Every structure is written in C-alpha cells, then in structure tokens.
JSON list of C-alpha atoms in Angstrom, two decimals:
[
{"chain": "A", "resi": 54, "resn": "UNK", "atom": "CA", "xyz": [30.89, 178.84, 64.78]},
{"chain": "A", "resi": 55, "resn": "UNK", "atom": "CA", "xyz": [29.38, 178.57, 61.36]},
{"chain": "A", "resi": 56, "resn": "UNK", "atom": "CA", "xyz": [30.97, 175.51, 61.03]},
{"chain": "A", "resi": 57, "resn": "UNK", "atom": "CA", "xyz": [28.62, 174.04, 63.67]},
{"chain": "A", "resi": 58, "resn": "UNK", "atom": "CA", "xyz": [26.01, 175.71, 62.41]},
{"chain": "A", "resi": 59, "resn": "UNK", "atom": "CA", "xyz": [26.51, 173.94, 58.85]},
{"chain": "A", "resi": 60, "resn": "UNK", "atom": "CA", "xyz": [27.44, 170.56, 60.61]},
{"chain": "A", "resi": 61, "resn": "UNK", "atom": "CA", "xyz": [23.61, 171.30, 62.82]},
{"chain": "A", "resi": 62, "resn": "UNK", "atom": "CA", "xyz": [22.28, 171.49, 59.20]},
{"chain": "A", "resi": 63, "resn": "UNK", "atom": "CA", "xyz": [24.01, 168.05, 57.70]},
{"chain": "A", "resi": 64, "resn": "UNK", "atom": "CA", "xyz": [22.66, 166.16, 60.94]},
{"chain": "A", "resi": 65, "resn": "UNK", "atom": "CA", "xyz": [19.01, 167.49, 59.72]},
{"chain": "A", "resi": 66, "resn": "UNK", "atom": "CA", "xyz": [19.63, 166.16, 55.83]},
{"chain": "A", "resi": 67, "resn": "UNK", "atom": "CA", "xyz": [20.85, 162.72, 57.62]},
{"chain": "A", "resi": 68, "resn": "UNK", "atom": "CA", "xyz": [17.47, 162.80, 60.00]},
{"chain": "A", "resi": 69, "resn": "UNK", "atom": "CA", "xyz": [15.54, 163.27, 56.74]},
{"chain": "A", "resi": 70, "resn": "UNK", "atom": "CA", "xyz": [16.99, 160.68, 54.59]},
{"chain": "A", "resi": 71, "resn": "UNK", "atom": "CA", "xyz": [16.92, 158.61, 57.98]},
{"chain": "A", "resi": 72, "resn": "UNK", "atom": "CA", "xyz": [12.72, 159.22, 57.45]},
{"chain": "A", "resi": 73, "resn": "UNK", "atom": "CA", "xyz": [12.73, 158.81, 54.16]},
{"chain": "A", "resi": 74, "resn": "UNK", "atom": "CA", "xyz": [11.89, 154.83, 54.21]},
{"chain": "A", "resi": 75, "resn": "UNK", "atom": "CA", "xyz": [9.12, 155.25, 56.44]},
{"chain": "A", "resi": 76, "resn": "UNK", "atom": "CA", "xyz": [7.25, 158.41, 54.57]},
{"chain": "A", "resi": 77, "resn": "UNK", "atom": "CA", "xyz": [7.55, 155.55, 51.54]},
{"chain": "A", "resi": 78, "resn": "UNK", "atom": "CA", "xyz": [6.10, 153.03, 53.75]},
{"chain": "A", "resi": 79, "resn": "UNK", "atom": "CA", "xyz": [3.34, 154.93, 54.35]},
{"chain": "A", "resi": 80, "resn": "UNK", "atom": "CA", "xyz": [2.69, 156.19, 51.19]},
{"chain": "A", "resi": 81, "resn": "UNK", "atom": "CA", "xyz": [3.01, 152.32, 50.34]},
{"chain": "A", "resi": 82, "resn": "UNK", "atom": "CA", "xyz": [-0.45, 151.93, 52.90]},
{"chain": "A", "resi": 83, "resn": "UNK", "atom": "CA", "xyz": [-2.27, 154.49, 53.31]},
{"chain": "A", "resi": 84, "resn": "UNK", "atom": "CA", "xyz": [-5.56, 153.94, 52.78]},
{"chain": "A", "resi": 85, "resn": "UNK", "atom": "CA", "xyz": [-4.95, 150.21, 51.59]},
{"chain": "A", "resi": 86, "resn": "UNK", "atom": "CA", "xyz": [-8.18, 148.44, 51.82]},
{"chain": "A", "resi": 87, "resn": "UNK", "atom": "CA", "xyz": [-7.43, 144.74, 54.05]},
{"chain": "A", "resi": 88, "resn": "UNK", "atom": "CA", "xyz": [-4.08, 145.54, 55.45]},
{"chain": "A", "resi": 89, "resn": "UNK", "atom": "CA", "xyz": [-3.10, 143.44, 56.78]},
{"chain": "A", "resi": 90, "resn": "UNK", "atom": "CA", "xyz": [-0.72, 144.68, 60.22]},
{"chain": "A", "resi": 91, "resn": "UNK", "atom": "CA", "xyz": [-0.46, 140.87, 61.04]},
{"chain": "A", "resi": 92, "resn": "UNK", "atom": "CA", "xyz": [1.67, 139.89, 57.95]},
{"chain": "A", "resi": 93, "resn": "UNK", "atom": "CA", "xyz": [2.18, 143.24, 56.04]},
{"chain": "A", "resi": 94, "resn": "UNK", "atom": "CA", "xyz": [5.20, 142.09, 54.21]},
{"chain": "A", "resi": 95, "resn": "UNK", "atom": "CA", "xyz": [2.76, 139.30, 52.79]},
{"chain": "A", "resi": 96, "resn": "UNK", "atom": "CA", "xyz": [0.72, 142.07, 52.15]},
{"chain": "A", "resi": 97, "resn": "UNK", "atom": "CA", "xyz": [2.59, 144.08, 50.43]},
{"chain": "A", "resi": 98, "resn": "UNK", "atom": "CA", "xyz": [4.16, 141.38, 48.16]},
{"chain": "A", "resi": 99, "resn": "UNK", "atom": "CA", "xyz": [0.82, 141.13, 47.01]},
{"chain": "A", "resi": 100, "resn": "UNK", "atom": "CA", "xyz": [0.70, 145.28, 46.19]},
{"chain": "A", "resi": 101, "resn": "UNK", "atom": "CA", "xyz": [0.51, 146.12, 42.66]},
{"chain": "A", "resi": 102, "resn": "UNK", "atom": "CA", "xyz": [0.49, 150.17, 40.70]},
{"chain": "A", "resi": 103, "resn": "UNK", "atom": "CA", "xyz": [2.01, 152.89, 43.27]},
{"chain": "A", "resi": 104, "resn": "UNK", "atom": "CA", "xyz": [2.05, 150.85, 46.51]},
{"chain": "A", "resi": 105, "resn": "UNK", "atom": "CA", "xyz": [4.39, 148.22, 44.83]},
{"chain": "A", "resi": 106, "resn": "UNK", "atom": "CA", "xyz": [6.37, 151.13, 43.67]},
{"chain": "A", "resi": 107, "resn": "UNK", "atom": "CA", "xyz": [6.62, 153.04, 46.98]},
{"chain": "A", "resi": 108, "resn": "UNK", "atom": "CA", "xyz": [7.33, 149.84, 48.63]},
{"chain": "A", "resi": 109, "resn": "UNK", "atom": "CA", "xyz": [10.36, 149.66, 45.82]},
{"chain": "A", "resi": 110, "resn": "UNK", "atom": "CA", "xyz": [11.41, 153.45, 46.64]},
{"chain": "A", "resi": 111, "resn": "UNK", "atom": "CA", "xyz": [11.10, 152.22, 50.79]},
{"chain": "A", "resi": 112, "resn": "UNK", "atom": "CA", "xyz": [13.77, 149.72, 50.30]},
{"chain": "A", "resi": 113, "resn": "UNK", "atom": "CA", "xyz": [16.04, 151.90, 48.15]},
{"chain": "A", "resi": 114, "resn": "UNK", "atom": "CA", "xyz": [16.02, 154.32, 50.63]},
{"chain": "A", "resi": 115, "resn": "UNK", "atom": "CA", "xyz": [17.40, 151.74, 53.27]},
{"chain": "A", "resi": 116, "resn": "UNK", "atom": "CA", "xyz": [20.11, 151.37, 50.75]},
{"chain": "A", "resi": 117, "resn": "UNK", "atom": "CA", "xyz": [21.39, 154.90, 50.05]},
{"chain": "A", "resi": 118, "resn": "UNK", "atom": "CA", "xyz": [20.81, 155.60, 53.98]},
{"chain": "A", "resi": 119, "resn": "UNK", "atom": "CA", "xyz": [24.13, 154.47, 55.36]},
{"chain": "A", "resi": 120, "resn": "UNK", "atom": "CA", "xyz": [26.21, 155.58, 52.43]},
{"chain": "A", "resi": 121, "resn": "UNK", "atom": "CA", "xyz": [25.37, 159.12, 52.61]},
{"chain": "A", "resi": 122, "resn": "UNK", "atom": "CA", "xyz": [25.11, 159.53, 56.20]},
{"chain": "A", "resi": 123, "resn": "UNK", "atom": "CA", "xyz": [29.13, 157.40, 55.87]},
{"chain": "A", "resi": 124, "resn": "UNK", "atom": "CA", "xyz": [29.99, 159.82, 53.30]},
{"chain": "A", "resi": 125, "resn": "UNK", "atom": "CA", "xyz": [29.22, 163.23, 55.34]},
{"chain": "A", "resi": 126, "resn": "UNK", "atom": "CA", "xyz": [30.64, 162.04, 58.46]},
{"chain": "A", "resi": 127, "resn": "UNK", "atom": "CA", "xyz": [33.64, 161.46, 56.56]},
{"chain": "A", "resi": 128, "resn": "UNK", "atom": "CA", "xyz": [33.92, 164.50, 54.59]},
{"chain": "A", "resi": 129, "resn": "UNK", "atom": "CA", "xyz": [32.97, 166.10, 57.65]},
{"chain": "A", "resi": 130, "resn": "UNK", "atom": "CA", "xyz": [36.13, 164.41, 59.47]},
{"chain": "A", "resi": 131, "resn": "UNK", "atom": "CA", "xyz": [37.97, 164.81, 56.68]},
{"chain": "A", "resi": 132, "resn": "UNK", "atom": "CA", "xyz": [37.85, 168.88, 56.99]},
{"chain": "A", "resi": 133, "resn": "UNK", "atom": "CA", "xyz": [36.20, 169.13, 53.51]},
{"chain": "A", "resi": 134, "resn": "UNK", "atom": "CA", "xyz": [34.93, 172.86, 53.55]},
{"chain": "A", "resi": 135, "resn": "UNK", "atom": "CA", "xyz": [31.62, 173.49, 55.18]},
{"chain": "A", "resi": 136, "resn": "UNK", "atom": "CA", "xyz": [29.75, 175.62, 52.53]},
{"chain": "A", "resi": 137, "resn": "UNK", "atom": "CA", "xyz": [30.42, 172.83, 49.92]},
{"chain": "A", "resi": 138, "resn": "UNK", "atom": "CA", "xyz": [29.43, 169.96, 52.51]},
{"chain": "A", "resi": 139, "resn": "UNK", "atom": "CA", "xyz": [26.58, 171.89, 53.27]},
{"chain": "A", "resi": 140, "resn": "UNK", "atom": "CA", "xyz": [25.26, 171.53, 49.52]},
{"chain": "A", "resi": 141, "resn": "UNK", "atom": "CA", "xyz": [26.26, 168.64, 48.63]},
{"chain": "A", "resi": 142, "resn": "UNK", "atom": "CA", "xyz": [24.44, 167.09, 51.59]},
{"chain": "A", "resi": 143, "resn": "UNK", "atom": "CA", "xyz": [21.03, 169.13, 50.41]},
{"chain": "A", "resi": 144, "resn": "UNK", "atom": "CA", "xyz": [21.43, 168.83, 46.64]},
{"chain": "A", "resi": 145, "resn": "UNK", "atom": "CA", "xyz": [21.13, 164.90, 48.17]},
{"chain": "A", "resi": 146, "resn": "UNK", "atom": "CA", "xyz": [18.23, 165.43, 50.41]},
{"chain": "A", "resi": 147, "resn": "UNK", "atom": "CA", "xyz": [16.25, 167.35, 47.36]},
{"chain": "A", "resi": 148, "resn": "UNK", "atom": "CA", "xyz": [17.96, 163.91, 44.51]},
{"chain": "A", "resi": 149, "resn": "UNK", "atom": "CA", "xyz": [16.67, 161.71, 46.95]},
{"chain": "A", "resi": 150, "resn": "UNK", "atom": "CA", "xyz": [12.93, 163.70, 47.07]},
{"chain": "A", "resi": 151, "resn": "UNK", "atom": "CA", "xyz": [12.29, 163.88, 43.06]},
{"chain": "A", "resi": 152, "resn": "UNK", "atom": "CA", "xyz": [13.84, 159.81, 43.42]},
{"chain": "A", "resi": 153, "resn": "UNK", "atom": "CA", "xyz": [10.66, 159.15, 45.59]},
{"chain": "A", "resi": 154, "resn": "UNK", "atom": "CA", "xyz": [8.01, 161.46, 43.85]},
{"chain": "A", "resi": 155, "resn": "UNK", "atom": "CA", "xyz": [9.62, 159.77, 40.02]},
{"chain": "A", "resi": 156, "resn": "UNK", "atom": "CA", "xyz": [9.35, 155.99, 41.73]},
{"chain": "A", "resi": 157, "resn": "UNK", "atom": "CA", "xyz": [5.71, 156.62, 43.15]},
{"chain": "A", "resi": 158, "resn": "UNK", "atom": "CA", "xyz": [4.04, 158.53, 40.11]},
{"chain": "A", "resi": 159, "resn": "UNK", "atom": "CA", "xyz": [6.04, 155.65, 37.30]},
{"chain": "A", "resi": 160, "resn": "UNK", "atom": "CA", "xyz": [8.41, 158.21, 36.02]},
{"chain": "A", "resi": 161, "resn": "UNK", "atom": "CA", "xyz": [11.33, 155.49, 35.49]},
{"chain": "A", "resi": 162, "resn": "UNK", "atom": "CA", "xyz": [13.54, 157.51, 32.99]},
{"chain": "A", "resi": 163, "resn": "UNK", "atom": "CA", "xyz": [13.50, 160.46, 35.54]},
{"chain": "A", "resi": 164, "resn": "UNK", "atom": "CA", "xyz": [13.81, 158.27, 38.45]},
{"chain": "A", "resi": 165, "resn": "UNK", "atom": "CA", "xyz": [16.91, 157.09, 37.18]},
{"chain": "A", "resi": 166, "resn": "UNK", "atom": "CA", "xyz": [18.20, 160.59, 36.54]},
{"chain": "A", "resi": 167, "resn": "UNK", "atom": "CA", "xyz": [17.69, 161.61, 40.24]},
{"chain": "A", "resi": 168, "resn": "UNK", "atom": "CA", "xyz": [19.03, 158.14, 41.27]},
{"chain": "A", "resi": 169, "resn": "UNK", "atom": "CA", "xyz": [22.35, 158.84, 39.14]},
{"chain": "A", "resi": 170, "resn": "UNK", "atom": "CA", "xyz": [22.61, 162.75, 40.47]},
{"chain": "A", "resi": 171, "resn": "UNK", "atom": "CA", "xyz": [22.30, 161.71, 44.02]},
{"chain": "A", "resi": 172, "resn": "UNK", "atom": "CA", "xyz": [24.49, 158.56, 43.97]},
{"chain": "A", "resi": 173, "resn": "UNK", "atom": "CA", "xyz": [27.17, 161.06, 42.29]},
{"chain": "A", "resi": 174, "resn": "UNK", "atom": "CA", "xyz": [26.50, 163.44, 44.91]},
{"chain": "A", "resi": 175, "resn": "UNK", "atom": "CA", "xyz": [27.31, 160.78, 47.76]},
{"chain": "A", "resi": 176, "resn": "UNK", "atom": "CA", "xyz": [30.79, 159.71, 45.78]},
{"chain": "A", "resi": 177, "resn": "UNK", "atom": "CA", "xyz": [31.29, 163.41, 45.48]},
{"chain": "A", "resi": 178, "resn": "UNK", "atom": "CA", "xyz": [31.13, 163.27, 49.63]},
{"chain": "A", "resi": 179, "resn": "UNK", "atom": "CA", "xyz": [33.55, 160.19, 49.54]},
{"chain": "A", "resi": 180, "resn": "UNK", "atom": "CA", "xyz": [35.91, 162.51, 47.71]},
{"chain": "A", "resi": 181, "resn": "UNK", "atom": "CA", "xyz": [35.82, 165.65, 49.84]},
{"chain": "A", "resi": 182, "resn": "UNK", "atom": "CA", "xyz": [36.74, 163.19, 52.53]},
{"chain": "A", "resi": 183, "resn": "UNK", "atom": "CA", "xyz": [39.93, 162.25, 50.81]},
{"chain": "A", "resi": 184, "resn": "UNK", "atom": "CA", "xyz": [41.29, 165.62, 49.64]}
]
C-alpha cells in the first residue's frame, strides 16, 4: 500500500515537471505589450531581458521532461525502494523550481548549480533502475 501511495506521489512530480514549460511560457508573455498570438514564436525571437530568458528556461524544460519522467518509470520498474524514489523524484521537482526562478531573475552561476543537482538527480534515477 504505501508503495502506491509513493508511486501516486511520483506521477504528481512528473505532472509538474510535465507543466513546467508552460508556467515558463507564460511567464515568457504575460503582460507583453503587441503579442503577437498570430506568429508568437516570431515574437518571441524578438524578446529580450526575462522573457528571452523564460523562453530559454521553457525549452529546457522540454528537454529534462522525458528524461526524468524515463528515469522514474524505470527505477520504479526496476523495484528501486520507494522512500528513496520518492525523494529523489522531489529533490528534482524543487532543482528544477530554483532552475526556473535562477534562469528568469539572470542568476546564471546558480542556475547552473540547480541545473547540475537535478541532472545528477535524474542519473541517480537511471541508477536505482539498474541495481
């Protein structure tokens, strides 16, 4: 039973990394004066300052999507224990969240310290899922 409960949890972290490109694309918009819904990838080519950047931290997001959501699925398959699943999938989720906030505010160094924790954390899953 509590593995179910844990493996209820890991779909949630997937749904929210599954999100995360779009809160980024609306960060990216919001309030944009002459959007342009037409062409927005025209548009947004054009964005300079934190829009640019969210747009940036949208299309990493689309990156490290399938690799995590891979890497539970397989750890989860691979009978890696729950509790440690369970965090590794969150201490993502939270990596993933300072990423964003680092990109979107020009915190580079910082960014690329929560990039590097949360990529480790997704090899981490890659392991479980082989021992």
């Amino acid at each position: 039973m509590r593995f179910e409960t844990q493996l209820d949890t890991l779909v949630f972290a997937i749904l929210i990394v599954g999100f995360m490109p779009m809160i980024c694309a609306v960060i990216a918009k919001w309030g944009a004066q002459g959007y342009d819904n037409h062409n927005p990838r025209a548009w947004m080519a054009n964005q300079e300052g934190f829009r640019a950047r969210a747009n940036a931290a949208q299309q990493n997001c689309f990156e490290a999507f399938p690799f995590f959501a891979v890497g539970v699925m397989l750890a989860s398959l691979g009978g890696a224990d729950g509790d440690l699943l369970e965090s590794v999938g969150w201490f993502f989720v939270a990596m993933r969240v300072a990423y964003i906030a680092c990109y979107v505010t020009d915190k580079a160094t910082l960014r690329s310290v929560f990039w590097a924790l949360g990529y480790a954390a997704v090899i981490y899953l890659y392991v479980l899922a082989l021992y």
